[in-house]
PDB file of C-alpha atoms in Angstrom:
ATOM      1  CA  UNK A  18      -0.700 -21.767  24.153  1.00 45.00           C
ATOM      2  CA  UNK A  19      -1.642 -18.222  24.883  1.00 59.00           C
ATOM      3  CA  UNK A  20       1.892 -17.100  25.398  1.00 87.00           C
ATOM      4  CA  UNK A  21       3.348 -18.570  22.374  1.00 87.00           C
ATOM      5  CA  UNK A  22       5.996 -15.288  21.263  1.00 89.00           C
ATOM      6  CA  UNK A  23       7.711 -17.764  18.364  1.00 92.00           C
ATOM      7  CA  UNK A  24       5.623 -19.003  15.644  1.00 91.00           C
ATOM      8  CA  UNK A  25       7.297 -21.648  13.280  1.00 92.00           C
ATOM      9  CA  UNK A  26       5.111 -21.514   9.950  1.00 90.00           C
ATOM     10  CA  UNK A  27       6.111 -24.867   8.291  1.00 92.00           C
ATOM     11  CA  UNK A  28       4.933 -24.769   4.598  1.00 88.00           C
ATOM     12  CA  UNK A  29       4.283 -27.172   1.622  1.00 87.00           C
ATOM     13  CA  UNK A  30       2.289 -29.372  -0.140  1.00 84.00           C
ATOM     14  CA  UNK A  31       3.267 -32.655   1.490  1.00 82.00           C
ATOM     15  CA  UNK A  32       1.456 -34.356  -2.328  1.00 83.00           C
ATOM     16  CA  UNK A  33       4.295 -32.504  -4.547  1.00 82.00           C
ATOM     17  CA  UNK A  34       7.154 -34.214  -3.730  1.00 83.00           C
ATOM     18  CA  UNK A  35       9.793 -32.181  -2.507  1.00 86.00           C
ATOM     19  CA  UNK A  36       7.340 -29.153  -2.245  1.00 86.00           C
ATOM     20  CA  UNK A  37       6.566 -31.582   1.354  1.00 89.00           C
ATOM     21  CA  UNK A  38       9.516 -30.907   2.775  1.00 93.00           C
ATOM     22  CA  UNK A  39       8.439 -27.937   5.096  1.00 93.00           C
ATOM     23  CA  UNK A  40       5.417 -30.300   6.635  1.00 94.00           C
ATOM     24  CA  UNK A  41       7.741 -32.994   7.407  1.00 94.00           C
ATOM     25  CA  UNK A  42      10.013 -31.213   9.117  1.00 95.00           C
ATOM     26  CA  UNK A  43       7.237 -29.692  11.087  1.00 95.00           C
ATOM     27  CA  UNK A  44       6.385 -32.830  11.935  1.00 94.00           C
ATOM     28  CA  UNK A  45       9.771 -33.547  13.476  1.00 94.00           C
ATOM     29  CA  UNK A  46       9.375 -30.326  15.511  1.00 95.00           C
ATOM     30  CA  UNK A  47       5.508 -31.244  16.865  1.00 94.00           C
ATOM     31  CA  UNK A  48       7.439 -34.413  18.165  1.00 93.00           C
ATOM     32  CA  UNK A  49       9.698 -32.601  20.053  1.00 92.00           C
ATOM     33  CA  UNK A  50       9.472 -30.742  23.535  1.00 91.00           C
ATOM     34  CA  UNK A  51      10.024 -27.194  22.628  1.00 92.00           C
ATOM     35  CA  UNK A  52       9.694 -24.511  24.927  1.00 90.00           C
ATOM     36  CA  UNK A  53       5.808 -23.760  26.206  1.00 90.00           C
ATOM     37  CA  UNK A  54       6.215 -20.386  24.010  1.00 92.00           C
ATOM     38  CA  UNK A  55       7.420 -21.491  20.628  1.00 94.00           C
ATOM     39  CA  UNK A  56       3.953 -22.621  18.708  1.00 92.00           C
ATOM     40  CA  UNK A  57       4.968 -24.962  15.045  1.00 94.00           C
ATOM     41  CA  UNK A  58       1.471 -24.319  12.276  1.00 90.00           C
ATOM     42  CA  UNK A  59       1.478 -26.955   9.538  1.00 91.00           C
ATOM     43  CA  UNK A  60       0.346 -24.700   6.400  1.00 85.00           C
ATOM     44  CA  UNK A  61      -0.263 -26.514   3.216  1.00 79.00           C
ATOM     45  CA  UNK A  62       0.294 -22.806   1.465  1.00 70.00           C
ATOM     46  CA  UNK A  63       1.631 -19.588   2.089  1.00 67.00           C
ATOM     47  CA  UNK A  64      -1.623 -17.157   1.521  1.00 68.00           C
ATOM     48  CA  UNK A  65      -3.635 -14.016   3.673  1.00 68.00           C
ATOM     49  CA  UNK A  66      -4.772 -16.659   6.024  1.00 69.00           C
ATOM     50  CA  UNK A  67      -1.691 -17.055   7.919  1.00 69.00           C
ATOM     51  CA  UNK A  68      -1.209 -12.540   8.832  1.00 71.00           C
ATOM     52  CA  UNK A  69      -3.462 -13.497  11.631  1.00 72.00           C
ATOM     53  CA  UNK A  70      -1.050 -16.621  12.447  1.00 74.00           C
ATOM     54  CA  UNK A  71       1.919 -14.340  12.748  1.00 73.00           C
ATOM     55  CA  UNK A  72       0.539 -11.112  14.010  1.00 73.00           C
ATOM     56  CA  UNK A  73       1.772 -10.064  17.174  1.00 75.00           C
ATOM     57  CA  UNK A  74       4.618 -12.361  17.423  1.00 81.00           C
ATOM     58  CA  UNK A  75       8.285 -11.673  18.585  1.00 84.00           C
ATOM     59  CA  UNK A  76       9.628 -14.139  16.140  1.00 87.00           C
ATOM     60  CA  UNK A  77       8.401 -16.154  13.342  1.00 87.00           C
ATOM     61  CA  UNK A  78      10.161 -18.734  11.690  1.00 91.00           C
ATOM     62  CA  UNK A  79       9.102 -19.685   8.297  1.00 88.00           C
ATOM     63  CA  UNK A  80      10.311 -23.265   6.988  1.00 91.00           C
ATOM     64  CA  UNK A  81       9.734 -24.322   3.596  1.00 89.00           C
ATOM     65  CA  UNK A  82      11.541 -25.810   0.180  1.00 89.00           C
ATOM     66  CA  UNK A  83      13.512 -23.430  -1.874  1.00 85.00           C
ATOM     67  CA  UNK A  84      13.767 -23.322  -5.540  1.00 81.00           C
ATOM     68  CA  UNK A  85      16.694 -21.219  -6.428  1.00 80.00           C
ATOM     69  CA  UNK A  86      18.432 -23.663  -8.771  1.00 83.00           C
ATOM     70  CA  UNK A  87      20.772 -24.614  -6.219  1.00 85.00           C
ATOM     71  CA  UNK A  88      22.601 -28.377  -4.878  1.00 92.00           C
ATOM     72  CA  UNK A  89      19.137 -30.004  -3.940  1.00 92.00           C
ATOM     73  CA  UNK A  90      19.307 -30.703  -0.195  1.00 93.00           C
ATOM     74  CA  UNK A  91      21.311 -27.501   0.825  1.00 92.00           C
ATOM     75  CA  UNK A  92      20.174 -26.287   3.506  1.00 93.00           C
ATOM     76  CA  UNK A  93      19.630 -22.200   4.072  1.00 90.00           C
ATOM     77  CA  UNK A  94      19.063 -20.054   7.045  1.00 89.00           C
ATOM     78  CA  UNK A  95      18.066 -16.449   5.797  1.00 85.00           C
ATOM     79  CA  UNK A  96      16.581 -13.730   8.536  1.00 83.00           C
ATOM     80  CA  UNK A  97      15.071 -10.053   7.841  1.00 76.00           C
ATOM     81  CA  UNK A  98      15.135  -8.647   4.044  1.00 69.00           C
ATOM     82  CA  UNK A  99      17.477 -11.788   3.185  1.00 73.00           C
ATOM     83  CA  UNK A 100      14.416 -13.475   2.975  1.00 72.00           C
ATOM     84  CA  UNK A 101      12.927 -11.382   0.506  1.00 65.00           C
ATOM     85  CA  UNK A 102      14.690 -12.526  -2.529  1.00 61.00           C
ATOM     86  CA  UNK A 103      14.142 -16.474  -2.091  1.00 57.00           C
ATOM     87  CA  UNK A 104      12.097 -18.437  -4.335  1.00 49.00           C
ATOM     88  CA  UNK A 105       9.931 -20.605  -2.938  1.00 49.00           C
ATOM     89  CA  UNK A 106       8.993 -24.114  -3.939  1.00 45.00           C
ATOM     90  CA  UNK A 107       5.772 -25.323  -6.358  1.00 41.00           C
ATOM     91  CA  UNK A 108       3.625 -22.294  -7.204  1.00 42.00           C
ATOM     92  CA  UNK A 109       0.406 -24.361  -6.673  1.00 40.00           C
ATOM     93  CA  UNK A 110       1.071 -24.411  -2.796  1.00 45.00           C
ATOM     94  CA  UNK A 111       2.245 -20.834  -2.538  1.00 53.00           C
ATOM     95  CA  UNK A 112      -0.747 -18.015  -3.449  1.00 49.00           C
ATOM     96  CA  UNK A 113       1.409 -15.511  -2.289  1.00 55.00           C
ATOM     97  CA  UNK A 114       5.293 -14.987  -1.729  1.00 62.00           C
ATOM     98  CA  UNK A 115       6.853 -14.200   1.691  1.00 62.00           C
ATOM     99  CA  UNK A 116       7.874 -10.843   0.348  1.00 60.00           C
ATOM    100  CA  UNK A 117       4.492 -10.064  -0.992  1.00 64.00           C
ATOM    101  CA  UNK A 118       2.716 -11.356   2.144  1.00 63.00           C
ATOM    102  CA  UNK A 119       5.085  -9.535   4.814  1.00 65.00           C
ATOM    103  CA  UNK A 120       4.951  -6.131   2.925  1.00 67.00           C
ATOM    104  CA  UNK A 121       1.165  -6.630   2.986  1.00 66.00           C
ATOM    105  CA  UNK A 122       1.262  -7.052   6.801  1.00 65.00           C
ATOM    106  CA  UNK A 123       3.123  -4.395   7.564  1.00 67.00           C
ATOM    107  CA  UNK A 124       1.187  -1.965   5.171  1.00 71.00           C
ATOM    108  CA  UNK A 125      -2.596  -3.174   6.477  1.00 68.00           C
ATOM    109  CA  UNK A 126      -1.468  -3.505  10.375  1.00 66.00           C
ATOM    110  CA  UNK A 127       2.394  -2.377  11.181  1.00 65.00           C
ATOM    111  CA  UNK A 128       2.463  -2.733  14.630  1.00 64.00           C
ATOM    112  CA  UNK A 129       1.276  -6.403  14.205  1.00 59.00           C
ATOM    113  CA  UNK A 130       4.288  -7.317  12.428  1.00 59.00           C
ATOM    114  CA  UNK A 131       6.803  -9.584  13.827  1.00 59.00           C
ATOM    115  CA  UNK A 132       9.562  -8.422  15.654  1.00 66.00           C
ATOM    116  CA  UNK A 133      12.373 -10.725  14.129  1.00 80.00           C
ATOM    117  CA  UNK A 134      11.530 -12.884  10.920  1.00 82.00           C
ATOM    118  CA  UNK A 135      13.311 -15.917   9.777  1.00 87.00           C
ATOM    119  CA  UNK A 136      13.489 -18.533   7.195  1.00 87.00           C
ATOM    120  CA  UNK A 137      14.920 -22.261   7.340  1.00 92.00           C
ATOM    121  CA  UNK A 138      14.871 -23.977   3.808  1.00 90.00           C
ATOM    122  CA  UNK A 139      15.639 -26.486   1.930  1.00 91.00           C
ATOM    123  CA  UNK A 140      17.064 -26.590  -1.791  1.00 91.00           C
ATOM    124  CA  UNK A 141      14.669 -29.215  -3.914  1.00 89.00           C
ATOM    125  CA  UNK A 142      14.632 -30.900  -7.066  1.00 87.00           C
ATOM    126  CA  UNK A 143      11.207 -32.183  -7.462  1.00 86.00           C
ATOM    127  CA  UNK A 144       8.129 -29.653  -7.572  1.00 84.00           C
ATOM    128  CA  UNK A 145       6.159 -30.919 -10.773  1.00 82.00           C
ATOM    129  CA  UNK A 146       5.375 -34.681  -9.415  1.00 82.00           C
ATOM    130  CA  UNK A 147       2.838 -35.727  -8.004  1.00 85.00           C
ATOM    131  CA  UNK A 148       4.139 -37.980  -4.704  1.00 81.00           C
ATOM    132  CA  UNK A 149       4.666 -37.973  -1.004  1.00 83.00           C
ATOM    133  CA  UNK A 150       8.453 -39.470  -1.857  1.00 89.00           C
ATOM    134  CA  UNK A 151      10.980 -36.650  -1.397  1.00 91.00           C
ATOM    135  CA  UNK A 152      14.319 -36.844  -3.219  1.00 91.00           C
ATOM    136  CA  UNK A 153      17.151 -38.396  -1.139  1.00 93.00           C
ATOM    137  CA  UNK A 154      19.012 -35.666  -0.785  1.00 95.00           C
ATOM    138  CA  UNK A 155      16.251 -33.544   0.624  1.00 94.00           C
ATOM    139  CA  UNK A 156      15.182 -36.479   2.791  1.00 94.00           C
ATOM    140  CA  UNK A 157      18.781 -36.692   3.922  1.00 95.00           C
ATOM    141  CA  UNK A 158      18.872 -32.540   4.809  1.00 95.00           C
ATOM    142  CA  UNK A 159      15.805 -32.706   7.328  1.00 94.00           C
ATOM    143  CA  UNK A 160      17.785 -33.178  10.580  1.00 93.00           C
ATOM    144  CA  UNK A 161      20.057 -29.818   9.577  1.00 93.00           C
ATOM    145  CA  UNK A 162      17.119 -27.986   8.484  1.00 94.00           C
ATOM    146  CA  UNK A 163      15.151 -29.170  12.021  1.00 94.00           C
ATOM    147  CA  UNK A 164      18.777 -28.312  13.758  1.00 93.00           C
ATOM    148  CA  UNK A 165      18.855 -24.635  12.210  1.00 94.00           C
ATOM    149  CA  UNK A 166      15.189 -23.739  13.242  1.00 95.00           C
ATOM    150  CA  UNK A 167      15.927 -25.242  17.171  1.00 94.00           C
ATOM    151  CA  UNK A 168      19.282 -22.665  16.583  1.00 91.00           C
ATOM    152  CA  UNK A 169      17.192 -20.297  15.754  1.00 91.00           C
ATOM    153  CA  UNK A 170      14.429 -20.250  18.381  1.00 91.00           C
ATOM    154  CA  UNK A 171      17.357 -20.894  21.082  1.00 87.00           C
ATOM    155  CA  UNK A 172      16.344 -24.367  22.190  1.00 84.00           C
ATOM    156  CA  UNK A 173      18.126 -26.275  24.606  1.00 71.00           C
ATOM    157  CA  UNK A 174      21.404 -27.665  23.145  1.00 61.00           C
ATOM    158  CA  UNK A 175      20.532 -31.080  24.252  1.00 69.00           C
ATOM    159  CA  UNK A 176      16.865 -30.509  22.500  1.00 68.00           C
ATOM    160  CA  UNK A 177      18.925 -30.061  19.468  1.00 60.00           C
ATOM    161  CA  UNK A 178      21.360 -33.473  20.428  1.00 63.00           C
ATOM    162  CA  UNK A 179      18.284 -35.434  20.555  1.00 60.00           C
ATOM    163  CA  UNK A 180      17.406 -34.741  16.693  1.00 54.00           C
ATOM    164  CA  UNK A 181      20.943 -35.601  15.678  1.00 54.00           C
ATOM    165  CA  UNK A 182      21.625 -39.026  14.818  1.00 50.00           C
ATOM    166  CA  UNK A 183      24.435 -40.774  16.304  1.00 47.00           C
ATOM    167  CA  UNK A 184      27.601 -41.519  14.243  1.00 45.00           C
ATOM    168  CA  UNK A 185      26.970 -44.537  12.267  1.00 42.00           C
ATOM    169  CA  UNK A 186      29.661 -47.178  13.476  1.00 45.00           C
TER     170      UNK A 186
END
């Protein structure tokens, strides 16, 4: 893994409900065979610990739940300052916001900062139970959410046709 370039930062608490959402689909993507330099992190919260994670890196992906008020289960692809005004999902899993933590980065180290920056989330419902259950309609948004991040990293087409489920008959 010493020439990973992409880092996919999948974030939540996989205990709060639809705050889990990030995790799982990270889980979908460590099941997958993505190219030798993408690298997928499993990070129960967004905090200083992960500027190490992402300095240096020619792209980073961050994938997470939103909580914007939106249609739970939407599905968002936001890259660059875009990213900047989303909300993310349960405050106890997030010590620091994307915005906070990126300006940080670039302020303590800016030639460590990412190149390209993107985010792949997922509109909740559910951030104040306890549970691993996520709400059907976030469930039901995974494959599109696991879709957008192999769009954005440029995966094989046919890496993306594998997480797609086939028509039901």
């Amino acid at each position: 893994m010493g020439n990973v370039t992409t880092r996919i930062l999948c974030l939540g608490n996989d205990l709060i409900c639809d705050d889990g959402v990030g995790i799982r689909i990270g889980q979908v993507l460590l099941s997958l065979p993505l190219p030798d330099h993408v690298g997928v992190e499993l990070a129960p919260h967004l905090g200083f610990d992960l500027l190490d994670v992402v300095a240096g890196m020619e792209r980073v992906v961050l994938v997470d739940a939103m909580c914007t008020g939106g249609v739970p289960g939407t599905c968002v692809t936001l890259e660059g300052r875009a990213i900047e005004r989303y909300s993310t999902g349960s405050s106890i899993s997030h010590t620091i916001g994307i915005a906070e933590l990126m300006d940080l980065a670039h302020r303590l180290s800016p030639g460590r900062m990412p190149a390209t920056l993107h985010f792949v989330g997922i509109e909740g419902a559910r951030f104040t139970e306890y549970g691993d259950q996520l709400s059907p309609e976030v469930e039901a948004a995974i494959p599109q959410a696991v879709a957008a991040v192999l769009g954005v990293i440029g995966a094989d087409p046919e890496l993306l046709a594998a997480t797609t489920s086939p028509p039901v008959k």
